[in-house]
mmCIF file of C-alpha atoms in Angstrom:
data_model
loop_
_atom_site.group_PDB
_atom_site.id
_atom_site.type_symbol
_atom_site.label_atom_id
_atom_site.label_comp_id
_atom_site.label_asym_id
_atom_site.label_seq_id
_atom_site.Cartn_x
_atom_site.Cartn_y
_atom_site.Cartn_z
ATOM 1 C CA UNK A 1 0.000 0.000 0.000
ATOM 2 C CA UNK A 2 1.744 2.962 -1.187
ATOM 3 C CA UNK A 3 -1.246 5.359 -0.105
ATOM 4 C CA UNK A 4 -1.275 8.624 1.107
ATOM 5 C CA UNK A 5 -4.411 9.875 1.958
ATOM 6 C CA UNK A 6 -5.845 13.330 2.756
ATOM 7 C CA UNK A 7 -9.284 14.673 4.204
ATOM 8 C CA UNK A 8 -11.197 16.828 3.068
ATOM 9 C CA UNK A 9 -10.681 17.011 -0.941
ATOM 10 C CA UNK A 10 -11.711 20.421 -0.556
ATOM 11 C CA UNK A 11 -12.889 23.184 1.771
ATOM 12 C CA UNK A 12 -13.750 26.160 2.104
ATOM 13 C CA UNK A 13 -13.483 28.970 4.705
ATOM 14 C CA UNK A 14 -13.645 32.315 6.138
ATOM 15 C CA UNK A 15 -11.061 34.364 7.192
ATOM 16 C CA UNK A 16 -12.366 33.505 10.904
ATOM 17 C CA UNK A 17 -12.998 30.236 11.094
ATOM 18 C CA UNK A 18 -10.693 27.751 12.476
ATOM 19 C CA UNK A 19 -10.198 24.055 10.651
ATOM 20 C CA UNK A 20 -7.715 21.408 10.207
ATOM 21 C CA UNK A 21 -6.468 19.462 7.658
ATOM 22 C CA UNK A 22 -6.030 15.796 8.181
ATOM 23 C CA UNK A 23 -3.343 13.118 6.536
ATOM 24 C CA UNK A 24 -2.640 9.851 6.506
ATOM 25 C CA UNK A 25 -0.493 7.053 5.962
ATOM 26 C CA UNK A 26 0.581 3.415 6.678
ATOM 27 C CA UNK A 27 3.619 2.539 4.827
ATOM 28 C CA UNK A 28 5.496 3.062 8.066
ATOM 29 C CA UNK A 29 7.304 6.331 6.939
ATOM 30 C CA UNK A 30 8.870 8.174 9.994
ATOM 31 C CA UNK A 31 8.932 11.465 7.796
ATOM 32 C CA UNK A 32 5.612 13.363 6.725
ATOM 33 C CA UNK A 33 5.639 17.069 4.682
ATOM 34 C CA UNK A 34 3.031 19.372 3.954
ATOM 35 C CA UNK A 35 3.174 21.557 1.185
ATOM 36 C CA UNK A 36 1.343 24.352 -0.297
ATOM 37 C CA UNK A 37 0.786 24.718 -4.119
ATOM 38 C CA UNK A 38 -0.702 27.626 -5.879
ATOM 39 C CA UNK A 39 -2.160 27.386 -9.343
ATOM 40 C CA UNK A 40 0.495 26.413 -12.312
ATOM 41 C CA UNK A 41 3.359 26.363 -9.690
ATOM 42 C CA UNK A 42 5.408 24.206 -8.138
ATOM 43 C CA UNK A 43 4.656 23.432 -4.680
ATOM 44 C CA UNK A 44 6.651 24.870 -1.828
ATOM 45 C CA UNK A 45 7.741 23.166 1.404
ATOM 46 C CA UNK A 46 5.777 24.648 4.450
ATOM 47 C CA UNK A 47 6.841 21.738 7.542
ATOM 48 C CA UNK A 48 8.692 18.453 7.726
ATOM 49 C CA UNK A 49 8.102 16.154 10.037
ATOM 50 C CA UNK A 50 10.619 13.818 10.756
ATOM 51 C CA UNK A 51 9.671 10.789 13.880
ATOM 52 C CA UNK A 52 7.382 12.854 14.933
ATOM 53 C CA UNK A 53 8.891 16.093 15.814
ATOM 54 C CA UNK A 54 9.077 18.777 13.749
ATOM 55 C CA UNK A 55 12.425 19.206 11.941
ATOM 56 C CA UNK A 56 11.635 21.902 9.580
ATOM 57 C CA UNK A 57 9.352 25.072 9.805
ATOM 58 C CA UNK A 58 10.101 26.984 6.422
ATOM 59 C CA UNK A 59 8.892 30.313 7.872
ATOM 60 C CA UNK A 60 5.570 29.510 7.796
ATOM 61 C CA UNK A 61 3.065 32.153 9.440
ATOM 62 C CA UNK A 62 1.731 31.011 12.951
ATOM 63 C CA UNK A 63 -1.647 31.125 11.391
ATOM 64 C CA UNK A 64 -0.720 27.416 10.388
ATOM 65 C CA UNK A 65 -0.025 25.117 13.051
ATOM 66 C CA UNK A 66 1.119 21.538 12.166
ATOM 67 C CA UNK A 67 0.809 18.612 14.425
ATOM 68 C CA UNK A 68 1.976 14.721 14.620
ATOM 69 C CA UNK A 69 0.038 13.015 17.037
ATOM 70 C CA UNK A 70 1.501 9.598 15.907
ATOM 71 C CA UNK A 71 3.656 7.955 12.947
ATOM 72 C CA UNK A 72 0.971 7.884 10.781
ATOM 73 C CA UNK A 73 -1.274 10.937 10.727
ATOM 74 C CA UNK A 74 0.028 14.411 10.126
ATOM 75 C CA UNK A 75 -2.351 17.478 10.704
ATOM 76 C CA UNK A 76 -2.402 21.146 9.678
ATOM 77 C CA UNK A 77 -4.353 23.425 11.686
ATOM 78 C CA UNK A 78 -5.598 26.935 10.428
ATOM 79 C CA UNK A 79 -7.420 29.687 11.983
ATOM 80 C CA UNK A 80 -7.674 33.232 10.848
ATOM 81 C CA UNK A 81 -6.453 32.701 7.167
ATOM 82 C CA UNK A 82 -6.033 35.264 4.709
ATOM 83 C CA UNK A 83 -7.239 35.063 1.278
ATOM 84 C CA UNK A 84 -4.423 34.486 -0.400
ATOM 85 C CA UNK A 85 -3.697 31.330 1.473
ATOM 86 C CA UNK A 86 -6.429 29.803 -1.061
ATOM 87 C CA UNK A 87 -4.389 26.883 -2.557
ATOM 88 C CA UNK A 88 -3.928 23.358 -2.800
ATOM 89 C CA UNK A 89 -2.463 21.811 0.081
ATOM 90 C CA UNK A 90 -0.282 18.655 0.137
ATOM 91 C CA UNK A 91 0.944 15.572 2.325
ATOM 92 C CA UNK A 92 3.883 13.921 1.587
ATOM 93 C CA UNK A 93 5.620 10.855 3.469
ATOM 94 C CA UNK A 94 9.286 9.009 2.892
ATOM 95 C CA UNK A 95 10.488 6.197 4.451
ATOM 96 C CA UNK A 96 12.886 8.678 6.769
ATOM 97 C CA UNK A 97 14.210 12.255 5.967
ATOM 98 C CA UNK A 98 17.090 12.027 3.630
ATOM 99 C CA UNK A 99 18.395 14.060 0.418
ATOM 100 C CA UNK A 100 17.225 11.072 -1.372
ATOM 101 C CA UNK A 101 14.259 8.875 -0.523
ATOM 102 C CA UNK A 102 11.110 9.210 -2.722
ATOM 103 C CA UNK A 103 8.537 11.365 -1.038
ATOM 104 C CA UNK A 104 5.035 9.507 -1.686
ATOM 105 C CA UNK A 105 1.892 12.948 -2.008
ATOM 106 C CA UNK A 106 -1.562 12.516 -1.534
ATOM 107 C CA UNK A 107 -4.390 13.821 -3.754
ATOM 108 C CA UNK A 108 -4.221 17.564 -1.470
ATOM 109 C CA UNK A 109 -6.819 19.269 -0.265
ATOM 110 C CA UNK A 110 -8.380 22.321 -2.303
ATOM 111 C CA UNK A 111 -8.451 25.543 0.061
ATOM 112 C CA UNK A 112 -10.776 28.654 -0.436
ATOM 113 C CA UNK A 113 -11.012 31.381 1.871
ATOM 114 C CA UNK A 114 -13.215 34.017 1.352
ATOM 115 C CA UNK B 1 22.351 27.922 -3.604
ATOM 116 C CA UNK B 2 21.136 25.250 -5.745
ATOM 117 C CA UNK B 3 18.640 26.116 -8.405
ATOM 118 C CA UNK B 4 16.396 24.519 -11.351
ATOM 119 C CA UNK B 5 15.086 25.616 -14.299
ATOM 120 C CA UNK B 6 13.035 23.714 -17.037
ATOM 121 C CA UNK B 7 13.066 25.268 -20.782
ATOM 122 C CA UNK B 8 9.383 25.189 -21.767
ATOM 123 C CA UNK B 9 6.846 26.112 -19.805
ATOM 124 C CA UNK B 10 4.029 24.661 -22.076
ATOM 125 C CA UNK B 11 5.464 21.378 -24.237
ATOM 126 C CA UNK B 12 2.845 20.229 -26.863
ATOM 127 C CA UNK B 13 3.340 17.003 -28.544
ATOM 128 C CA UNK B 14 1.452 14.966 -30.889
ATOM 129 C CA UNK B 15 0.311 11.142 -29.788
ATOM 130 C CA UNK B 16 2.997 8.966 -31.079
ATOM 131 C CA UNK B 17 5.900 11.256 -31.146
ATOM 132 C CA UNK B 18 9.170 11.953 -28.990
ATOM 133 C CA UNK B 19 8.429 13.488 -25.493
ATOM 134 C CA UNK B 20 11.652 15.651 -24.928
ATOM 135 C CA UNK B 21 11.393 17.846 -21.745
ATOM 136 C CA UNK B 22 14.053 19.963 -20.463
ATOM 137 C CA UNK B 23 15.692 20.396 -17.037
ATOM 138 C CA UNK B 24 19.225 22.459 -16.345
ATOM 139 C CA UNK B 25 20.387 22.546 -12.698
ATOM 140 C CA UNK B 26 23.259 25.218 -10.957
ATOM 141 C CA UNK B 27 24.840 23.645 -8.284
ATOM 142 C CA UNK B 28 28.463 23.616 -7.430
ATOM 143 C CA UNK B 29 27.997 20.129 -6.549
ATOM 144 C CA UNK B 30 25.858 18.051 -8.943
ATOM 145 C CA UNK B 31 22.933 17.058 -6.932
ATOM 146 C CA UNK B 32 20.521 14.229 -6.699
ATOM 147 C CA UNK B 33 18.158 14.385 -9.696
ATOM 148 C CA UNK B 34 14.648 13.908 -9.956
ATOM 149 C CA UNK B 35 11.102 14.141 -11.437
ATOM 150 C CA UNK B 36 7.814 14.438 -10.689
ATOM 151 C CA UNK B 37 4.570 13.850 -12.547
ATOM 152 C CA UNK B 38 1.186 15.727 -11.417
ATOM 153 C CA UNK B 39 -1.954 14.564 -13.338
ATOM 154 C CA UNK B 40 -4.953 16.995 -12.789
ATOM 155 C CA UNK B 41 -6.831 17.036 -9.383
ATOM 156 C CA UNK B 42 -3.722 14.994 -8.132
ATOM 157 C CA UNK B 43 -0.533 15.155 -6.060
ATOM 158 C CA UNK B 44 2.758 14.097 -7.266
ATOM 159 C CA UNK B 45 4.187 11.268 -8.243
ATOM 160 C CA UNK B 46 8.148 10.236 -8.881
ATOM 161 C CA UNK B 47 8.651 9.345 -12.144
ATOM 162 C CA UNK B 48 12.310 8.401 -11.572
ATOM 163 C CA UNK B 49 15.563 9.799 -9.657
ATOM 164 C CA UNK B 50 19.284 9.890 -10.337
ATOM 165 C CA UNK B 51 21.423 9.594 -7.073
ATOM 166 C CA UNK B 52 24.449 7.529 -8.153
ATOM 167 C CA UNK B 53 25.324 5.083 -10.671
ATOM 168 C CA UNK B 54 24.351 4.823 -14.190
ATOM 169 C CA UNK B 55 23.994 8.152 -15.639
ATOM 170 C CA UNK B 56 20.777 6.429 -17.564
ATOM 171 C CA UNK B 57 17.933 6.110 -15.633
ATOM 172 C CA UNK B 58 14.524 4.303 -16.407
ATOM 173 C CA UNK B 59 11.244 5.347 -14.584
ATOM 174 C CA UNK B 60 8.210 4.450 -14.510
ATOM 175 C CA UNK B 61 5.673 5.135 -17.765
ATOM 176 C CA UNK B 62 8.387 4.593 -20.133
ATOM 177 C CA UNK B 63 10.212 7.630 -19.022
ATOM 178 C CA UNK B 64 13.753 7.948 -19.070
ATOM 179 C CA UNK B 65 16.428 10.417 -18.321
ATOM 180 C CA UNK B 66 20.065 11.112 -18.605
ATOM 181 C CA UNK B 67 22.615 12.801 -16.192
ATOM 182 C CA UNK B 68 24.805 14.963 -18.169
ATOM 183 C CA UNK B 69 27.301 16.169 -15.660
ATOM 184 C CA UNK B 70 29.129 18.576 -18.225
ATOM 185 C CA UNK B 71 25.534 20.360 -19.429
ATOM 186 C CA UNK B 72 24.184 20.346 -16.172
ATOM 187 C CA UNK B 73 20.802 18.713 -17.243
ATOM 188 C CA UNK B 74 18.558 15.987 -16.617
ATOM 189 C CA UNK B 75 15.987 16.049 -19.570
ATOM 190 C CA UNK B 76 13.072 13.489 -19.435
ATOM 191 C CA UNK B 77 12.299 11.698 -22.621
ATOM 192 C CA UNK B 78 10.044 8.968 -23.854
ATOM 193 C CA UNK B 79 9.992 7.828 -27.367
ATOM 194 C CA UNK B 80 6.472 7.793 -27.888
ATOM 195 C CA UNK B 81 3.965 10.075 -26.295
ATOM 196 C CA UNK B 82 0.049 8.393 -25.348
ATOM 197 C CA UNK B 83 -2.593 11.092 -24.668
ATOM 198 C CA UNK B 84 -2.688 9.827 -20.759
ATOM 199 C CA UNK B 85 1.147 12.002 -20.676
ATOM 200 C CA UNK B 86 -0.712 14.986 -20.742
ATOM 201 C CA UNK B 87 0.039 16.380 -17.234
ATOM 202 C CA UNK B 88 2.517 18.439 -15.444
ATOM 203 C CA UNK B 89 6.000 17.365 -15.122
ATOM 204 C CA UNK B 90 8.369 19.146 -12.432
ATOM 205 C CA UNK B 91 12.382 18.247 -12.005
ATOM 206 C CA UNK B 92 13.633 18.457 -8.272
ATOM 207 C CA UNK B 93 16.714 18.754 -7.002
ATOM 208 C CA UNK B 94 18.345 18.034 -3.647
ATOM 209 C CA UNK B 95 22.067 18.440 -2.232
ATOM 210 C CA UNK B 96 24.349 16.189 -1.877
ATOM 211 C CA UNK B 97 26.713 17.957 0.559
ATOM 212 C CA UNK B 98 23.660 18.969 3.105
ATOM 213 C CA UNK B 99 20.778 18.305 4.744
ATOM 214 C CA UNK B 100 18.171 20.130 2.601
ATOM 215 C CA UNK B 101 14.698 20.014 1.135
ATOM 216 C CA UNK B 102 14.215 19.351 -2.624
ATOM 217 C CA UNK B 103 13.559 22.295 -4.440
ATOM 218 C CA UNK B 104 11.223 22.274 -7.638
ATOM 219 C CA UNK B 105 11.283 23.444 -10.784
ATOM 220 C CA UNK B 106 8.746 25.654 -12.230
ATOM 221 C CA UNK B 107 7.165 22.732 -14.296
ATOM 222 C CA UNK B 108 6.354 22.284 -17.676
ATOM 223 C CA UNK B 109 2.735 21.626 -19.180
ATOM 224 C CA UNK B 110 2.611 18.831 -21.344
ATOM 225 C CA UNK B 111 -0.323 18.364 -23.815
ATOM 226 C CA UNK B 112 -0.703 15.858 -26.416
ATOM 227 C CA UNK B 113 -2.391 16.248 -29.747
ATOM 228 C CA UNK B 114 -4.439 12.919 -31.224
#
């Protein structure tokens, strides 16, 4: 099972609502990622999890908050999001962090906020 | 810094011909090598990856690529283009003398003509 699944395919939000974004997996990966991609671009590293403590926070405003409550479930929490944080938003997952293992994405989840 | 760039942002290719799609890296170091395939509505997928070895690596899809150390590049080919190609196709880089994320290109568009 080389699955990586993500809930919900798509939402949509005001600027102050709060919600979280929920992903899975159980190929036994000790490192997860979340990404955000706008429209025609590539997507951009936002956390990295890595045995469940976060290794890398790419400056990401406080308005997401990540959490790994256990190897296999990765969630992004959001309150008080700005418009332009409308994108697609993706898991990732690879056997461990390294330079060169294959990261494994889910299908994202589509983000409006009005 | 490392950095990628792929020629092209829109390829379009009839069904049945060559698939050539180019990717130059800077690096001072050449870096682990990779692509990425995103179908519509999807996440990403590795296509196939170039960390040591053979300079001639075979993916999935019937994709191939070559490590040319001397042109900097890693351009993706396939020899004969179905219309289920038509997606976006991103090359990635990573270091090989640190601890780093990958890094994307910008992508490139590929469309195929019946």
């Amino acid at each position: 099972d080389t699955e990586v699944t993500q809930t919900p395919k798509h939402l949509v939000m005001g600027m102050t609502n709060k919600k979280s974004l929920k992903c899975e997996q159980h190929m036994g990966h000790r490192a997860m990622y979340w990404y955000k991609q706008k429209a025609k671009k590539p997507p951009e590293l936002m956390f990295v999890y890595s045995y469940e403590k976060l290794s890398i926070n790419e400056s990401v405003p406080s308005r997401f908050s990540p959490e790994c409550p256990n190897s296999s479930l990765l969630n992004l929490h959001l309150h008080a999001l700005q418009p332009e944080d409308s994108a697609l938003y993706l898991c990732a997952s690879s056997q461990v962090y390294t330079n060169t293992d294959t990261q494994y994405f889910g299908p994202g989840t589509r983000l409006t906020v009005l | 810094a490392q950095s990628v760039t792929q020629l092209g942002s829109h390829v379009s290719v009839s069904e049945g011909a060559l698939v050539l799609l180019r990717c130059n890296y800077s690096s001072s170091v050449p870096p682990y090598l990779f692509w990425y395939v995103q179908y519509p509505n999807q996440g990403l997928q590795l296509l196939l990856k170039y960390t040591t070895g053979a300079t001639l690596v075979k993916g999935i899809n019937g994709f191939e690529a070559e490590f040319k150390k001397s042109e900097t590049s890693f351009h993706l080919t396939k020899p004969s283009a179905h219309m289920s190609d038509a997606a976006e196709y991103f090359c990635a880089v990573s270091s090989k003398t640190s601890y780093d994320k990958v890094i994307f290109g910008p992508g490139t568009s590929l469309s195929v003509i019946p």
